[in-house]
GROMACS .gro file of C-alpha atoms in nm:
model
  271
    1MET     CA    1   1.971   2.344  -1.463
    2ARG     CA    2   1.620   2.221  -1.524
    3ALA     CA    3   1.695   2.157  -1.891
    4ALA     CA    4   1.997   1.949  -1.792
    5ILE     CA    5   1.788   1.743  -1.557
    6LEU     CA    6   1.520   1.688  -1.819
    7SER     CA    7   1.776   1.578  -2.074
    8LEU     CA    8   1.907   1.330  -1.819
    9VAL     CA    9   1.567   1.194  -1.726
   10VAL     CA   10   1.398   1.177  -2.067
   11CYS     CA   11   1.540   0.834  -2.127
   12ILE     CA   12   1.293   0.553  -2.191
   13SER     CA   13   1.408   0.197  -2.233
   14ILE     CA   14   1.164  -0.075  -2.334
   15GLY     CA   15   1.252  -0.429  -2.238
   16THR     CA   16   1.186  -0.755  -2.416
   17ALA     CA   17   0.891  -0.977  -2.337
   18SER     CA   18   1.114  -1.197  -2.125
   19GLY     CA   19   1.244  -0.887  -1.949
   20ALA     CA   20   0.887  -0.782  -1.878
   21GLN     CA   21   0.815  -1.118  -1.721
   22ASP     CA   22   1.133  -1.094  -1.515
   23MET     CA   23   1.016  -0.757  -1.387
   24ALA     CA   24   0.671  -0.899  -1.310
   25ASN     CA   25   0.832  -1.176  -1.107
   26GLU     CA   26   1.052  -0.926  -0.928
   27THR     CA   27   0.754  -0.702  -0.848
   28ALA     CA   28   0.562  -0.994  -0.701
   29LEU     CA   29   0.865  -1.089  -0.492
   30VAL     CA   30   0.908  -0.733  -0.359
   31ILE     CA   31   0.540  -0.706  -0.266
   32ASN     CA   32   0.548  -1.037  -0.081
   33GLN     CA   33   0.873  -0.953   0.097
   34SER     CA   34   0.740  -0.624   0.236
   35LYS     CA   35   0.392  -0.759   0.319
   36ILE     CA   36   0.373  -0.831   0.691
   37THR     CA   37   0.079  -1.070   0.646
   38SER     CA   38   0.260  -1.306   0.410
   39ALA     CA   39   0.271  -1.672   0.506
   40GLY     CA   40   0.563  -1.734   0.739
   41SER     CA   41   0.576  -1.377   0.870
   42LEU     CA   42   0.629  -1.316   1.240
   43PRO     CA   43   0.318  -1.259   1.455
   44PHE     CA   44   0.273  -0.887   1.511
   45HIS     CA   45   0.073  -0.617   1.683
   46LEU     CA   46   0.016  -0.305   1.472
   47LYS     CA   47  -0.147   0.031   1.535
   48ALA     CA   48  -0.201   0.294   1.268
   49VAL     CA   49  -0.363   0.636   1.251
   50LEU     CA   50  -0.534   0.751   0.932
   51ARG     CA   51  -0.554   1.123   0.866
   52GLU     CA   52  -0.554   1.386   0.596
   53PRO     CA   53  -0.217   1.567   0.613
   54ASN     CA   54  -0.218   1.929   0.728
   55LYS     CA   55  -0.595   1.945   0.783
   56LYS     CA   56  -0.695   1.942   1.148
   57ASP     CA   57  -1.068   1.961   1.076
   58SER     CA   58  -1.071   1.686   0.814
   59SER     CA   59  -1.347   1.425   0.829
   60TYR     CA   60  -1.096   1.162   0.721
   61HIS     CA   61  -0.972   1.017   1.048
   62ALA     CA   62  -0.956   0.663   1.178
   63GLU     CA   63  -0.757   0.424   1.394
   64ILE     CA   64  -0.662   0.069   1.304
   65GLU     CA   65  -0.528  -0.203   1.531
   66GLU     CA   66  -0.439  -0.555   1.430
   67TYR     CA   67  -0.324  -0.864   1.616
   68TRP     CA   68  -0.189  -1.113   1.365
   69ALA     CA   69  -0.075  -1.466   1.446
   70ALA     CA   70  -0.103  -1.630   1.102
   71PRO     CA   71  -0.282  -1.579   0.768
   72THR     CA   72  -0.579  -1.768   0.911
   73LYS     CA   73  -0.565  -1.625   1.262
   74TRP     CA   74  -0.596  -1.251   1.320
   75ARG     CA   75  -0.810  -0.976   1.469
   76ARG     CA   76  -0.856  -0.628   1.317
   77THR     CA   77  -1.028  -0.329   1.477
   78ILE     CA   78  -1.119  -0.020   1.277
   79LYS     CA   79  -1.261   0.293   1.441
   80SER     CA   80  -1.382   0.606   1.264
   81ALA     CA   81  -1.658   0.858   1.326
   82ASP     CA   82  -1.911   0.687   1.099
   83PHE     CA   83  -1.789   0.328   1.081
   84THR     CA   84  -1.638   0.077   1.321
   85GLN     CA   85  -1.553  -0.287   1.270
   86ILE     CA   86  -1.405  -0.576   1.463
   87LEU     CA   87  -1.312  -0.851   1.219
   88VAL     CA   88  -1.184  -1.183   1.355
   89VAL     CA   89  -1.046  -1.473   1.153
   90ASN     CA   90  -0.981  -1.802   1.327
   91GLY     CA   91  -0.929  -2.088   1.086
   92ASP     CA   92  -1.243  -2.134   0.877
   93VAL     CA   93  -1.450  -1.907   1.102
   94VAL     CA   94  -1.476  -1.541   1.004
   95SER     CA   95  -1.684  -1.314   1.222
   96GLU     CA   96  -1.743  -0.944   1.265
   97GLN     CA   97  -1.913  -0.669   1.457
   98HIS     CA   98  -1.969  -0.335   1.293
   99THR     CA   99  -2.155  -0.007   1.317
  100GLY     CA  100  -2.236   0.227   1.030
  101ASP     CA  101  -2.421   0.183   0.705
  102TYR     CA  102  -2.122   0.104   0.484
  103TYR     CA  103  -1.747   0.047   0.477
  104PRO     CA  104  -1.602   0.372   0.332
  105SER     CA  105  -1.383   0.326   0.026
  106TRP     CA  106  -1.103   0.540   0.174
  107LEU     CA  107  -1.083   0.312   0.476
  108ARG     CA  108  -1.094   0.000   0.262
  109GLY     CA  109  -0.818   0.136   0.039
  110GLU     CA  110  -0.582   0.203   0.329
  111VAL     CA  111  -0.654  -0.136   0.487
  112THR     CA  112  -0.580  -0.304   0.156
  113ALA     CA  113  -0.249  -0.118   0.125
  114LEU     CA  114  -0.146  -0.201   0.482
  115PHE     CA  115  -0.241  -0.568   0.495
  116ASP     CA  116  -0.407  -0.714   0.188
  117LEU     CA  117  -0.201  -0.647  -0.123
  118ARG     CA  118  -0.219  -0.941  -0.362
  119ALA     CA  119   0.103  -0.972  -0.556
  120GLU     CA  120  -0.070  -1.142  -0.849
  121GLU     CA  121  -0.287  -0.833  -0.903
  122PHE     CA  122   0.009  -0.596  -0.928
  123SER     CA  123   0.275  -0.796  -1.111
  124HIS     CA  124   0.117  -0.861  -1.451
  125ALA     CA  125   0.329  -0.802  -1.760
  126PRO     CA  126   0.160  -0.907  -2.086
  127LYS     CA  127   0.362  -0.642  -2.273
  128PRO     CA  128   0.727  -0.535  -2.241
  129ALA     CA  129   0.786  -0.350  -1.918
  130ILE     CA  130   0.888   0.011  -1.924
  131LYS     CA  131   1.157   0.181  -1.720
  132LYS     CA  132   1.064   0.545  -1.729
  133GLU     CA  133   1.089   0.867  -1.533
  134ARG     CA  134   0.837   1.123  -1.652
  135PRO     CA  135   0.970   1.478  -1.700
  136GLU     CA  136   0.628   1.629  -1.633
  137ASP     CA  137   0.650   1.500  -1.276
  138LEU     CA  138   0.986   1.668  -1.228
  139LEU     CA  139   0.846   2.011  -1.317
  140SER     CA  140   0.650   2.011  -0.991
  141VAL     CA  141   0.964   1.961  -0.782
  142PRO     CA  142   1.113   2.289  -0.651
  143MET     CA  143   1.471   2.315  -0.768
  144ASN     CA  144   1.579   2.456  -0.430
  145SER     CA  145   1.435   2.164  -0.235
  146THR     CA  146   1.659   2.003   0.020
  147THR     CA  147   1.665   1.633   0.094
  148GLY     CA  148   1.343   1.521   0.255
  149GLY     CA  149   1.286   1.280   0.540
  150GLY     CA  150   1.457   0.952   0.476
  151GLY     CA  151   1.352   0.594   0.505
  152SER     CA  152   1.598   0.323   0.601
  153ARG     CA  153   1.913   0.231   0.411
  154GLY     CA  154   1.936   0.562   0.225
  155ASN     CA  155   1.589   0.560   0.066
  156SER     CA  156   1.444   0.914   0.067
  157ASP     CA  157   1.083   0.976   0.156
  158PRO     CA  158   0.888   1.009  -0.174
  159ASN     CA  159   0.620   1.213   0.004
  160SER     CA  160   0.865   1.506   0.014
  161PRO     CA  161   0.939   1.700  -0.309
  162ALA     CA  162   1.309   1.616  -0.305
  163GLY     CA  163   1.233   1.257  -0.211
  164ALA     CA  164   0.992   1.227  -0.503
  165PHE     CA  165   1.262   1.360  -0.733
  166MET     CA  166   1.526   1.116  -0.611
  167ALA     CA  167   1.285   0.821  -0.607
  168MET     CA  168   1.194   0.892  -0.967
  169LEU     CA  169   1.560   0.892  -1.069
  170ASN     CA  170   1.605   0.551  -0.913
  171SER     CA  171   1.280   0.376  -0.998
  172THR     CA  172   1.178   0.090  -1.223
  173CYS     CA  173   0.816   0.093  -1.335
  174GLN     CA  174   0.596  -0.176  -1.482
  175ARG     CA  175   0.291  -0.068  -1.682
  176TRP     CA  176   0.014  -0.263  -1.849
  177GLU     CA  177  -0.332  -0.205  -1.988
  178THR     CA  178  -0.659  -0.386  -1.927
  179LYS     CA  179  -0.984  -0.377  -2.121
  180VAL     CA  180  -1.299  -0.315  -1.917
  181GLY     CA  181  -1.663  -0.336  -2.021
  182ILE     CA  182  -1.833  -0.553  -2.279
  183ALA     CA  183  -1.753  -0.521  -2.650
  184PRO     CA  184  -1.814  -0.305  -2.841
  185VAL     CA  185  -1.846  -0.066  -2.545
  186GLN     CA  186  -1.504  -0.101  -2.384
  187ASN     CA  187  -1.246   0.126  -2.228
  188THR     CA  188  -0.876   0.078  -2.162
  189VAL     CA  189  -0.745   0.128  -1.810
  190TYR     CA  190  -0.381   0.130  -1.704
  191THR     CA  191  -0.193   0.001  -1.402
  192ASN     CA  192   0.154   0.122  -1.304
  193VAL     CA  193   0.373  -0.025  -1.030
  194CYS     CA  194   0.709   0.128  -0.942
  195LEU     CA  195   0.993  -0.016  -0.739
  196ARG     CA  196   1.280   0.193  -0.608
  197GLY     CA  197   1.622   0.135  -0.463
  198GLU     CA  198   1.878  -0.128  -0.546
  199GLN     CA  199   1.938  -0.389  -0.277
  200PRO     CA  200   1.684  -0.433  -0.143
  201LYS     CA  201   1.429  -0.299  -0.386
  202LEU     CA  202   1.119  -0.152  -0.225
  203LEU     CA  203   0.762  -0.099  -0.338
  204ALA     CA  204   0.727   0.273  -0.416
  205THR     CA  205   0.391   0.331  -0.586
  206ILE     CA  206   0.085   0.154  -0.717
  207ASP     CA  207  -0.131   0.348  -0.961
  208ALA     CA  208  -0.430   0.136  -1.056
  209PRO     CA  209  -0.793   0.223  -1.135
  210GLY     CA  210  -0.943   0.340  -0.806
  211PHE     CA  211  -0.626   0.265  -0.612
  212ARG     CA  212  -0.335   0.511  -0.608
  213VAL     CA  213  -0.089   0.452  -0.323
  214ARG     CA  214   0.265   0.558  -0.227
  215PHE     CA  215   0.477   0.371   0.027
  216SER     CA  216   0.752   0.544   0.223
  217ASP     CA  217   0.942   0.567   0.551
  218TYR     CA  218   1.056   0.205   0.539
  219LYS     CA  219   1.195   0.069   0.863
  220ASP     CA  220   1.316  -0.270   0.972
  221PHE     CA  221   1.080  -0.510   1.148
  222LYS     CA  222   1.264  -0.825   1.248
  223GLY     CA  223   1.456  -0.842   0.921
  224LYS     CA  224   1.170  -0.721   0.698
  225LEU     CA  225   1.150  -0.364   0.564
  226VAL     CA  226   0.797  -0.232   0.620
  227ALA     CA  227   0.657   0.104   0.510
  228ARG     CA  228   0.549   0.320   0.804
  229THR     CA  229   0.366   0.575   0.587
  230VAL     CA  230   0.110   0.474   0.323
  231ARG     CA  231  -0.039   0.763   0.126
  232LEU     CA  232  -0.367   0.701  -0.057
  233SER     CA  233  -0.481   0.950  -0.323
  234LEU     CA  234  -0.858   0.986  -0.315
  235ASP     CA  235  -0.873   1.246  -0.593
  236SER     CA  236  -0.661   1.525  -0.738
  237ASN     CA  237  -0.709   1.737  -0.425
  238THR     CA  238  -0.729   1.485  -0.142
  239GLU     CA  239  -0.467   1.252   0.000
  240LEU     CA  240  -0.486   1.036   0.311
  241ASP     CA  241  -0.194   0.904   0.517
  242ALA     CA  242  -0.189   0.585   0.719
  243LEU     CA  243   0.086   0.632   0.978
  244VAL     CA  244   0.204   0.318   1.153
  245THR     CA  245   0.256   0.428   1.514
  246GLU     CA  246   0.336   0.085   1.656
  247LEU     CA  247   0.464  -0.237   1.502
  248SER     CA  248   0.597  -0.497   1.740
  249GLU     CA  249   0.634  -0.872   1.759
  250TRP     CA  250   0.333  -1.031   1.927
  251LYS     CA  251   0.421  -1.322   2.154
  252ASN     CA  252   0.097  -1.362   2.349
  253SER     CA  253  -0.047  -1.714   2.318
  254ASP     CA  254  -0.389  -1.616   2.457
  255ASP     CA  255  -0.654  -1.725   2.206
  256SER     CA  256  -0.933  -1.518   2.360
  257LEU     CA  257  -0.864  -1.239   2.111
  258PHE     CA  258  -0.964  -1.470   1.830
  259GLN     CA  259  -1.301  -1.578   1.964
  260SER     CA  260  -1.595  -1.519   1.731
  261GLN     CA  261  -1.786  -1.193   1.745
  262SER     CA  262  -2.164  -1.162   1.730
  263SER     CA  263  -2.213  -1.241   1.362
  264VAL     CA  264  -2.047  -1.492   1.131
  265VAL     CA  265  -1.950  -1.378   0.783
  266ASP     CA  266  -1.926  -1.623   0.494
  267LYS     CA  267  -1.648  -1.467   0.288
  268ASP     CA  268  -1.280  -1.474   0.208
  269PRO     CA  269  -1.104  -1.339   0.522
  270SER     CA  270  -0.847  -1.156   0.311
  271GLN     CA  271  -1.114  -0.932   0.157
   0.00000   0.00000   0.00000
């Protein structure tokens, strides 16, 4: 059975340069369509809980709340044991209050995945794109697995073994390399972005240096499919889930939420 599956999956097709660019354009479109902070999106109120799955005593725990009216008008609150932040953007004024010595990378990674993905950073295709399902990934999927929890419109949850298997069978991946460092001391790093599904296609995974994320449990929000679970891999042994517990349209016109906090920050509000 496993041999039959491997023979089915070990099928790699390499597209032309124009095909790679088409895939890059499609990837950018999919990211922007699922991003709830894209220009023209509906105002929303979101709550999310960050936790390490199946570990009650984990130190990785936080709560995030965001009121978003427009790309230049929003308020984000982050609370964890060692770091808290209230970040307010109102036009050209960006202000914040925070406690803690530094913004932990695991928190920053989840916030980026939830709100701040930049399509141009994850849709580059200087070389032909690759559509590939890796057989080594399939070996970790129990053959007696049953179908895992599903997202909307028939998309299985890739965080379950069976869901990962099915997502891999129906995924299109874009891969490119980037040189880092200064010649002659340089290394090559790789970025992979996978889409899954047919119509609509959904963002499945981003595997970039220092940023490995899986998106699942897509549900409709006013005509836009939004992932309700975002899994960030910190290392080979540690994963962190951001679970969206509330996502609703925000119709309050009260601007008091967007008043400046105690300190003004001179920086790009999307960072």
